[in-house]
mmCIF file of C-alpha atoms in Angstrom:
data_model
loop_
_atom_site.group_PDB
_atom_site.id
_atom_site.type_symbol
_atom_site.label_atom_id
_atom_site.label_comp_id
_atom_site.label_asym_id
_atom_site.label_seq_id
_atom_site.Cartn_x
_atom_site.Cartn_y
_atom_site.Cartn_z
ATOM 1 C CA UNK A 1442 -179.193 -63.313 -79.096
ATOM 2 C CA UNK A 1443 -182.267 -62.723 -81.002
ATOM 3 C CA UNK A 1444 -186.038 -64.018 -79.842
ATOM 4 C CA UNK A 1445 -187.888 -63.688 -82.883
ATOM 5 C CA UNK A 1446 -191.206 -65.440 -82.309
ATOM 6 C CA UNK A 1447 -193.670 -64.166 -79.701
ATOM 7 C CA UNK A 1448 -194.458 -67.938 -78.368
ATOM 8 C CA UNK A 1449 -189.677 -68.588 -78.146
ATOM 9 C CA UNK A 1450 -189.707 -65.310 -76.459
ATOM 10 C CA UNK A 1451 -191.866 -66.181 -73.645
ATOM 11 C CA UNK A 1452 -191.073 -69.804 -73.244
ATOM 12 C CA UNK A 1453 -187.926 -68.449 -73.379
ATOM 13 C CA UNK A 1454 -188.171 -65.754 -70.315
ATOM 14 C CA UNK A 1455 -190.261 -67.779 -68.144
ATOM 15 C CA UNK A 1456 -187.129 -70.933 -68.299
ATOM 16 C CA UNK A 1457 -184.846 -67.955 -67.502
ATOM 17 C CA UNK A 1458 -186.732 -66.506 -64.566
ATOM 18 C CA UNK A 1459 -187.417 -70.189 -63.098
ATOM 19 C CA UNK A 1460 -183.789 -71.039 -63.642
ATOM 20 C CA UNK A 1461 -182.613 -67.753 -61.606
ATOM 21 C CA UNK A 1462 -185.044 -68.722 -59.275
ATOM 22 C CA UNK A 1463 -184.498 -72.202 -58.564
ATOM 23 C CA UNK A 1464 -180.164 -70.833 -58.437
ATOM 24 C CA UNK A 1465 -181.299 -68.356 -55.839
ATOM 25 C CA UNK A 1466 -183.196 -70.965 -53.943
ATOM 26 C CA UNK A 1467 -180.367 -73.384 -54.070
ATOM 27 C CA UNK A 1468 -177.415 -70.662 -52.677
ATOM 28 C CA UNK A 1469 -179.881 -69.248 -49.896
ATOM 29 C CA UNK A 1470 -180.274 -72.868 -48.649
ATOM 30 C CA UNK A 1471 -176.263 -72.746 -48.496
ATOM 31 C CA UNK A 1472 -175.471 -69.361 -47.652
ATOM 32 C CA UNK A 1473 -178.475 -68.408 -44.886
ATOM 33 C CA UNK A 1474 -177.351 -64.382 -44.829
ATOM 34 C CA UNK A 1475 -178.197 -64.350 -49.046
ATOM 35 C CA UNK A 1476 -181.822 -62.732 -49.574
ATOM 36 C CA UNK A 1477 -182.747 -64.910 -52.180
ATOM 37 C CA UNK A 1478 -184.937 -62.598 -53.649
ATOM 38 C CA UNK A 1479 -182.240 -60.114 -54.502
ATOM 39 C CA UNK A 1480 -179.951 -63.243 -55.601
ATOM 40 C CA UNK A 1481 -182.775 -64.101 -58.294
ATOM 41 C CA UNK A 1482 -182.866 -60.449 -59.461
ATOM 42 C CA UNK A 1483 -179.040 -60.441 -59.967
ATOM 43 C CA UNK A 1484 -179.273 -63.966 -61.570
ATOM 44 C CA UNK A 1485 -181.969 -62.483 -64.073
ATOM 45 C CA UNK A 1486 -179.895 -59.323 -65.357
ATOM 46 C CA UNK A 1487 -176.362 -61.526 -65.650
ATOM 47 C CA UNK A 1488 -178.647 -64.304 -67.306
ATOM 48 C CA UNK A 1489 -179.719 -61.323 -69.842
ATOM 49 C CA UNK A 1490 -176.081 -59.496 -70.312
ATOM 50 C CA UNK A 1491 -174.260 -62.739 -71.284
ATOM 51 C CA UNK A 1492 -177.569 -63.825 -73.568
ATOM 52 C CA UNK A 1493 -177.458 -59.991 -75.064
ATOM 53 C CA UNK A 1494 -181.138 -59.453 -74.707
ATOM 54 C CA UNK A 1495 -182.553 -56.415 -74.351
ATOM 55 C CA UNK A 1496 -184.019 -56.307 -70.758
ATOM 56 C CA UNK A 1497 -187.363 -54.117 -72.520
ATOM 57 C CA UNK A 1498 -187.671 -57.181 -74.386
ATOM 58 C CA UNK A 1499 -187.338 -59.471 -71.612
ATOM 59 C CA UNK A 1500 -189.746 -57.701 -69.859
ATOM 60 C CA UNK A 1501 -192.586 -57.541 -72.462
ATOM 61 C CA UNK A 1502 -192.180 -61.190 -72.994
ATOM 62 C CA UNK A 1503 -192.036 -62.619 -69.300
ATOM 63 C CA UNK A 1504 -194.948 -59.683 -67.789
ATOM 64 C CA UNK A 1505 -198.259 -61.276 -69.104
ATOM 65 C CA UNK A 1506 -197.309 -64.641 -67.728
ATOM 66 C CA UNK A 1507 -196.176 -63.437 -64.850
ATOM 67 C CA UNK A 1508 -198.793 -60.913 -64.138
ATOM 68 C CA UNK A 1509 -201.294 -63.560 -64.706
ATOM 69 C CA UNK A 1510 -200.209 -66.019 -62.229
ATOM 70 C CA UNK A 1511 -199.482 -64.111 -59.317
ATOM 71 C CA UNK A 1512 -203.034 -63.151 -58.887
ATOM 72 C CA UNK A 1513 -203.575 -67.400 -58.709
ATOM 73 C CA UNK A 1514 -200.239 -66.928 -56.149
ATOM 74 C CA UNK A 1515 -201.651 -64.888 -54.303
ATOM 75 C CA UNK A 1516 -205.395 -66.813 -53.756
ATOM 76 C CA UNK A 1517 -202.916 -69.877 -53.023
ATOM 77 C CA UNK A 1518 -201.373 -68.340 -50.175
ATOM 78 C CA UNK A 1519 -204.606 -69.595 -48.309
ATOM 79 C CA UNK A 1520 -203.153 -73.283 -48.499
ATOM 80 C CA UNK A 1521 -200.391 -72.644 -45.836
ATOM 81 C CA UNK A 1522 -203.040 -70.664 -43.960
ATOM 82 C CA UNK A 1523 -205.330 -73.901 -44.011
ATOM 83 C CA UNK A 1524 -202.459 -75.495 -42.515
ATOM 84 C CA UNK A 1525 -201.439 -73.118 -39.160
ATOM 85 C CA UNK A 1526 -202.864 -73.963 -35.931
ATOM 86 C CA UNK A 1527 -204.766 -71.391 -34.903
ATOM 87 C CA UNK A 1528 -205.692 -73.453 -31.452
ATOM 88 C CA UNK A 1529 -204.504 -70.603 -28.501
ATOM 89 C CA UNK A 1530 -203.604 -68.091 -30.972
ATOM 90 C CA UNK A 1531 -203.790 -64.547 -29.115
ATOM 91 C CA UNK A 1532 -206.604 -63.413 -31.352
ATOM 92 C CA UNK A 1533 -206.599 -59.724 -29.843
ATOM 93 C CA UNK A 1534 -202.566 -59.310 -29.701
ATOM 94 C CA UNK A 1535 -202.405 -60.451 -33.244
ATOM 95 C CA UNK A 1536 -205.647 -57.861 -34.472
ATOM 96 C CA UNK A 1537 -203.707 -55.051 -32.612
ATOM 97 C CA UNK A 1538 -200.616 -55.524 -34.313
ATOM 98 C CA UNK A 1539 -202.226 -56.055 -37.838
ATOM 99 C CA UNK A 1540 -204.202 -53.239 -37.244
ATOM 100 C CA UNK A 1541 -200.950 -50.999 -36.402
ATOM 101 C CA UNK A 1542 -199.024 -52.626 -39.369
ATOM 102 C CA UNK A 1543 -201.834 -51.400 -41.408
ATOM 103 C CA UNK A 1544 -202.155 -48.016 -40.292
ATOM 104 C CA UNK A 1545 -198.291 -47.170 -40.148
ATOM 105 C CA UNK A 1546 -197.449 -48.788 -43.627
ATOM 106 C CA UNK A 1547 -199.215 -46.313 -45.255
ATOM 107 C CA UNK A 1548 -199.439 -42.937 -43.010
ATOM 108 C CA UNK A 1549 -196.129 -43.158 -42.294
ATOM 109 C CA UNK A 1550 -194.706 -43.297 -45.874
ATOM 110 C CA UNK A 1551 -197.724 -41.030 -46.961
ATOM 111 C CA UNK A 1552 -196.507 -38.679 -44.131
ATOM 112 C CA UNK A 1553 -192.724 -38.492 -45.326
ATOM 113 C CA UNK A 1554 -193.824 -37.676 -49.012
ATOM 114 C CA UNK A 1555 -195.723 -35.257 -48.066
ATOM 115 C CA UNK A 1556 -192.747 -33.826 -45.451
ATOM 116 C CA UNK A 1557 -190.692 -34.127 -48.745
ATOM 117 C CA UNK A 1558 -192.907 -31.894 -50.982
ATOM 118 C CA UNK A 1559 -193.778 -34.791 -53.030
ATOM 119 C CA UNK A 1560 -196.629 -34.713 -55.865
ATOM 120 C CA UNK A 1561 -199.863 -35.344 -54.435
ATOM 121 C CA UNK A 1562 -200.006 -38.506 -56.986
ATOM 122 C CA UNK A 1563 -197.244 -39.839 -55.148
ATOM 123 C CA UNK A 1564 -198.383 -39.381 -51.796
ATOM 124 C CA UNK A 1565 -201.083 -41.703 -52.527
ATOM 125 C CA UNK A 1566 -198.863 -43.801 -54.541
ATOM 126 C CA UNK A 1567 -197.166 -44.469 -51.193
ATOM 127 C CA UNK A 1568 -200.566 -45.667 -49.150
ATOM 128 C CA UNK A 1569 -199.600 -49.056 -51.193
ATOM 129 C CA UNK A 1570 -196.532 -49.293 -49.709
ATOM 130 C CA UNK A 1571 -197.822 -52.314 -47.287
ATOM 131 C CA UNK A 1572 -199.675 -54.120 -49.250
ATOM 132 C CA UNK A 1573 -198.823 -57.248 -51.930
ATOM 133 C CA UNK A 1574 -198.783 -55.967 -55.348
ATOM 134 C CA UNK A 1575 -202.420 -57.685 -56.902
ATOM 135 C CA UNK A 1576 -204.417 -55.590 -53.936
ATOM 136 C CA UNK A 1577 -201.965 -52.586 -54.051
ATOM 137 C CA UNK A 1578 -202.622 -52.045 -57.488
ATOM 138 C CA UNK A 1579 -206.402 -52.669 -57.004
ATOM 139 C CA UNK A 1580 -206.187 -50.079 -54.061
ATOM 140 C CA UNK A 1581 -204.087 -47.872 -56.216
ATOM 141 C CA UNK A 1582 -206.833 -47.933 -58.771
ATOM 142 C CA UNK A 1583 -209.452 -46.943 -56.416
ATOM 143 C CA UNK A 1584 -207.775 -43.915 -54.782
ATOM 144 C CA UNK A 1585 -206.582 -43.034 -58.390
ATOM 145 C CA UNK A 1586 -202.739 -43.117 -57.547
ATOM 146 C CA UNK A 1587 -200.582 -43.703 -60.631
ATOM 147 C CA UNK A 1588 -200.224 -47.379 -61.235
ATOM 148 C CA UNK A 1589 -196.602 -48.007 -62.398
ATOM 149 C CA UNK A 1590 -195.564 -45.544 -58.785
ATOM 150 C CA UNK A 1591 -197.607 -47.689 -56.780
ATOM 151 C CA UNK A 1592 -196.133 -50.835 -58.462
ATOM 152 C CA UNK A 1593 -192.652 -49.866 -57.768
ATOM 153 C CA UNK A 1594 -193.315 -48.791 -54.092
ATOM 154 C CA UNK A 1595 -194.618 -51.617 -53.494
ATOM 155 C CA UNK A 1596 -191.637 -53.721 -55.393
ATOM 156 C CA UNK A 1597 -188.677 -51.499 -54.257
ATOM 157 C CA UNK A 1598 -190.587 -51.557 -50.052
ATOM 158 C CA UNK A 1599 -190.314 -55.575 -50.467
ATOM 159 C CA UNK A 1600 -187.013 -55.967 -51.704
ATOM 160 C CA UNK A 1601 -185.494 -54.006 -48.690
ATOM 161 C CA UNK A 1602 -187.457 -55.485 -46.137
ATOM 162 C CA UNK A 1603 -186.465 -59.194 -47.395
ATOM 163 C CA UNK A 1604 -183.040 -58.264 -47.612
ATOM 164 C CA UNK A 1605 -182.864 -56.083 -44.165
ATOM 165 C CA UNK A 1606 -184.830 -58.949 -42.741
ATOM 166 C CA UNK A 1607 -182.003 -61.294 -41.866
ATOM 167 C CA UNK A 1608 -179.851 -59.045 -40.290
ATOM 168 C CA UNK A 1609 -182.526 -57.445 -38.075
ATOM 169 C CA UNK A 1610 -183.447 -60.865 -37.044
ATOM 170 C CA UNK A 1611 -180.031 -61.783 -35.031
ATOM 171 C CA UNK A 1612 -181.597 -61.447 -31.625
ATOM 172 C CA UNK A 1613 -185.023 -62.667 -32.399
ATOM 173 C CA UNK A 1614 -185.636 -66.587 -31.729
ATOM 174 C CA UNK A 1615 -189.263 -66.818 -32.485
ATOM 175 C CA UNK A 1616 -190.008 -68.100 -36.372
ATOM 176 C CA UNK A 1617 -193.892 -66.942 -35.827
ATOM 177 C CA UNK A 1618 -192.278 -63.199 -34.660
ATOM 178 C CA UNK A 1619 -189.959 -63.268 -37.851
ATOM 179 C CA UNK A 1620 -192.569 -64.642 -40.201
ATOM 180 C CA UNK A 1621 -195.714 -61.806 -39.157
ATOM 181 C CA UNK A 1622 -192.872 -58.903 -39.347
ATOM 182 C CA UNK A 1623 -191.801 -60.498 -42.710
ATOM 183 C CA UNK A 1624 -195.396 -60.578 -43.960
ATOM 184 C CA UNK A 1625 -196.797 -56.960 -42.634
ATOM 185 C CA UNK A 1626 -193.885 -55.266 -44.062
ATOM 186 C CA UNK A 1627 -192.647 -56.304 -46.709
ATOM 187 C CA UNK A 1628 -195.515 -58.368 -48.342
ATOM 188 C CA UNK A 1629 -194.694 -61.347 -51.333
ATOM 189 C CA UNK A 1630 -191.151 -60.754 -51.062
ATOM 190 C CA UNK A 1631 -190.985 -61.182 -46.910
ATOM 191 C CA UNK A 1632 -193.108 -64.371 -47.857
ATOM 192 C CA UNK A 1633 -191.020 -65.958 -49.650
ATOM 193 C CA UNK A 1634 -187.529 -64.791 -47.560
ATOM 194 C CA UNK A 1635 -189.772 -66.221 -44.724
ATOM 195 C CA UNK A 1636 -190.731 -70.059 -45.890
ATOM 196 C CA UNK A 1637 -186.885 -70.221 -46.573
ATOM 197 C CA UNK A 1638 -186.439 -69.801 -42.361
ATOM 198 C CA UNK A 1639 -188.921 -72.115 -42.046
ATOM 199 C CA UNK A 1640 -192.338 -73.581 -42.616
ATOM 200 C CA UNK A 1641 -194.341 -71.626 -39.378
ATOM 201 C CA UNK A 1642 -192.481 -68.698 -40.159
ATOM 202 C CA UNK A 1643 -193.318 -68.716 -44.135
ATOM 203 C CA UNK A 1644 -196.958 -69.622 -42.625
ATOM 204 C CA UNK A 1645 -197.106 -66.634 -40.241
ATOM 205 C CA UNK A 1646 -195.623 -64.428 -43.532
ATOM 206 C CA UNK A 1647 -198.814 -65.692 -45.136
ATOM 207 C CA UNK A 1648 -200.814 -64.448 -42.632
ATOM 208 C CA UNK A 1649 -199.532 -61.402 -42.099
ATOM 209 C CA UNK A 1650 -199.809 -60.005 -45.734
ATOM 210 C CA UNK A 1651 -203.195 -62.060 -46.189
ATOM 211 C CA UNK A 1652 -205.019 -60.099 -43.308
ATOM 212 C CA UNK A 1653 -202.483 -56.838 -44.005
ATOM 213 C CA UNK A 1654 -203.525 -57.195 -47.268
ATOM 214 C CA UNK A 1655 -207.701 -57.682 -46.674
ATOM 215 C CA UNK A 1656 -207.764 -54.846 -43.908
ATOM 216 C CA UNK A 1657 -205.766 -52.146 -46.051
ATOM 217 C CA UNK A 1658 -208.043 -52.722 -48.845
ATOM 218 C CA UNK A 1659 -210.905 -52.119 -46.804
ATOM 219 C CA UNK A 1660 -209.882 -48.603 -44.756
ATOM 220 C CA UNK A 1661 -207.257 -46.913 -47.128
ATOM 221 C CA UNK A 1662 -209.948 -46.139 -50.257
ATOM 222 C CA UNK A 1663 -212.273 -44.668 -47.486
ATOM 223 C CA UNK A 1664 -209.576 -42.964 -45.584
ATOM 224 C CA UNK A 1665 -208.480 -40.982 -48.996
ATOM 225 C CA UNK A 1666 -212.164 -40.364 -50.343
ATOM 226 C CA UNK A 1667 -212.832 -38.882 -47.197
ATOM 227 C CA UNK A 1668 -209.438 -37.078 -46.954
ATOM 228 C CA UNK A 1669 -209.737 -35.856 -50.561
ATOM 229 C CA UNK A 1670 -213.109 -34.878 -50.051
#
């Protein structure tokens, strides 16, 4: 199957993307254990072996759109924030643990790079690790880490932590717990594997890579100037 025409091309890879999507929504809601991330990823390459099209064309076609709104995505995660009570929240509990989540997501991966002997492009690569991918690149930019590395840290670090999620989450009974863990470490992707437990925990999820997101920004380019310097 041939896509000819810029404009068919793209309509045509944003209807297949929604349409894995919507698939993977549908079986999650059904089968609880499926990430539903990983379910739209599969959906997306069987959708593009049976259609014969080139995945590099896929790509090319569905990445402006795509790129374009999840900047908006991102701005609209403040909607569900809007929403949370924040009425007896334990404001100092909650800044310790961000804090923490902030400082581990990238040391620690930083750390085993360098343990591993990795470039010293990748090491910084890896201070993205925690962060959503609009202010990971942004970060990646400042410290002058090499964009498409940081991209894929950040991609790959999400789709394990949505999928690991579930499973690690037998013996916890708290949806705000599950929704903050889902949100400091694994970012978009714990988002969205978080609103599909429910609506605090998807809320919490916005939270957590919201602030994450804000105080990583702020520390890591300073951290690495000063560590570079």
């Amino acid at each position: 199957m041939t896509f000819d025409s810029v404009l068919m091309a793209t309509l045509a890879a944003v209807l297949l993307t929604l349409v894995a999507h919507v698939t993977a929504r549908v079986l999650a809601r059904k089968l609880i254990w499926l990430p539903m991330v990983i379910t739209a990823l599969v959906l997306v390459l069987v959708f593009l072996f049976v259609l014969q099209w080139d995945y590099n064309n896929y790509y090319s076609a569905a990445k402006p759109v795509f790129d374009h709104l999840l900047g908006y995505v991102t701005v609209l995660l403040a909607v569900p924030l809007a929403a949370m009570n924040f009425k007896g929240l334990p404001v100092k509990k909650l800044t310790i643990i961000v804090a923490i989540a902030s400082v581990v997501g990238a040391l620690l991966p930083m750390s085993l790079a360098y343990l591993f002997s990795l470039s010293h492009d990748t090491i910084l690569a890896f201070a993205t690790r925690s962060v959503t991918t609009p202010i990971g690149l942004s970060v990646a930019d400042l410290i002058k880490a090499p964009l498409a590395m940081a991209n894929l840290i950040i991609i790959v670090s999400g789709l394990i932590g949505g999928t690991v999620a579930r499973f690690l989450f037998r013996g916890v009974n708290d949806d705000r717990a599950k929704g903050l863990a889902l949100g400091l470490a694994a970012h978009a992707f714990g988002t969205v594997e978080a609103w599909q437990i429910s609506h605090t925990a998807g809320r919490y999820a916005a939270f957590g890579l919201a602030v994450n997101g804000l105080v990583t920004a702020v520390w890591v380019p300073v951290f690495i100037s000063a560590l570079i310097a």
